[in-house]
Amino acid sequence: MKSPRILPIALAMLAMLATQATTTIAQSLPPVRQLGRILTKSPATVRSIASTRELPHGRVLVNDTVTRRLYLFDSTLRSRVAVLDSTDAVKNSYGGSAGGVIAYRADSTLFASPSLVSMLLIDPAGRASRLAVGPTPVEMLFLAGGPFGTPGFDSRGRLVYRGSARDRTTPRPAETRSPYPERDSAPIVGLNLITGKLDTLALFRIPKEVVTITEEPSGTFTTTIKKDPLPTVDDWAVLPNGSLAVIRGRDFHIDWIDQNGKRSSSGRIPFPRRRLSAEGKVAFMDSVRFATDTAIAAQEVRLAERFKGTDNEPPEPIEPEYESPSELPDNFPAFEPNSTHADPDGILWIRTTQRVQGRPVYYLVNRKGAVVDRVQVPSGRTIAGFGRNHTVYLASVDPAGGVRLERAKVR
């Protein structure tokens, strides 16, 4: 059974942040500006764009996790072919669940398929071949990206990704079917694909999540999931030179591990904190419930379409369990989980919780930990990846729900 795709907490904030008071900060920040112009847009739509990977000559791999297809768009974004397909019988099958795209050496790409417990090597021309190496089956899930962060390779050639936070030392009742609880922090690990040696590089704070599975008198099982809707967490990103950045949410600073393994920290990043009043906490939780209900309804429609014409009933979405408004913090955190990406120049793009006219503000942070720019993307778009020559790829959702790929200039 798959958990519902809970919408980001940014959606729950939009109606509220405009009225929140901003505290003064000593250090000045660059003015907020708009992203550069859109260079080209795909005429055809896909169901989703989880991530992109630019290949030589401007071609782009697009990971559509909803239809379970990996597309290769040409440089004009006008035509595309399916590199991996959702059909199980084909040679290059995508697999039955969301997979992850990982930048590899010499413009090649790795595709991690948790459901097939395998990795594919995709060459610069878009041809795929199967690899025999990879993490253990349990950890393949963390290579899918999304809520687990974007895997990459460090300067030693190790595959860097988030590891499991399950605490298997905690005793559980013999009759329970609930998974082991998660710790407050997860490891960032580096895997040598040749020797299989696994090193823990750092720890980072993750959102609290409690999953409970109970058996009903009818013999069926009900799964509930409780998440902190406004967590103060850490984030991480692998830079193009193989160094690692861990963004700390408690005081908004960055810990660095460079190419030689040397560790350092940069200063606190100034951020306009926003208070959350008692009334605001109630309104925020109302927005979370609405966003969650909307996500569950959309998931039910997708599952019904997927199982249509089969003899199997679609699985029931997991029931959410909500926090009490009084459990929310008094200030909005600086950023949400999985908000950081590194561009080809080694600049970190951190999607913060600051909103201007209802849209998030990205802080662009250099290797010294300084904010060198603050950028907003056009309405209805999210950043899906970066390209050469200071370009960025956007996922643009049209009124009908279709998603188009756009290429834009950073400036």
JSON list of N, CA, C and O in Angstrom, two decimals, residues 85 182 212 251 253:
[
{"chain": "A", "resi": 85, "resn": "ASP", "atom": "N", "xyz": [9.83, 2.27, -19.96]},
{"chain": "A", "resi": 85, "resn": "ASP", "atom": "CA", "xyz": [8.37, 2.23, -20.06]},
{"chain": "A", "resi": 85, "resn": "ASP", "atom": "C", "xyz": [7.77, 1.52, -18.87]},
{"chain": "A", "resi": 85, "resn": "ASP", "atom": "O", "xyz": [8.43, 0.71, -18.21]},
{"chain": "A", "resi": 182, "resn": "GLU", "atom": "N", "xyz": [11.22, 5.39, 13.61]},
{"chain": "A", "resi": 182, "resn": "GLU", "atom": "CA", "xyz": [12.38, 6.08, 13.07]},
{"chain": "A", "resi": 182, "resn": "GLU", "atom": "C", "xyz": [13.02, 6.95, 14.15]},
{"chain": "A", "resi": 182, "resn": "GLU", "atom": "O", "xyz": [12.35, 7.51, 14.99]},
{"chain": "A", "resi": 212, "resn": "THR", "atom": "N", "xyz": [1.30, 3.33, 12.15]},
{"chain": "A", "resi": 212, "resn": "THR", "atom": "CA", "xyz": [0.64, 2.32, 12.98]},
{"chain": "A", "resi": 212, "resn": "THR", "atom": "C", "xyz": [-0.23, 1.43, 12.10]},
{"chain": "A", "resi": 212, "resn": "THR", "atom": "O", "xyz": [-1.04, 1.93, 11.30]},
{"chain": "A", "resi": 251, "resn": "ASP", "atom": "N", "xyz": [19.34, 26.58, 13.32]},
{"chain": "A", "resi": 251, "resn": "ASP", "atom": "CA", "xyz": [19.86, 27.94, 13.28]},
{"chain": "A", "resi": 251, "resn": "ASP", "atom": "C", "xyz": [20.24, 28.37, 11.86]},
{"chain": "A", "resi": 251, "resn": "ASP", "atom": "O", "xyz": [20.90, 29.39, 11.68]},
{"chain": "A", "resi": 253, "resn": "HIS", "atom": "N", "xyz": [22.34, 27.26, 9.29]},
{"chain": "A", "resi": 253, "resn": "HIS", "atom": "CA", "xyz": [23.71, 27.38, 8.83]},
{"chain": "A", "resi": 253, "resn": "HIS", "atom": "C", "xyz": [24.06, 26.11, 8.06]},
{"chain": "A", "resi": 253, "resn": "HIS", "atom": "O", "xyz": [23.27, 25.16, 8.04]}
]
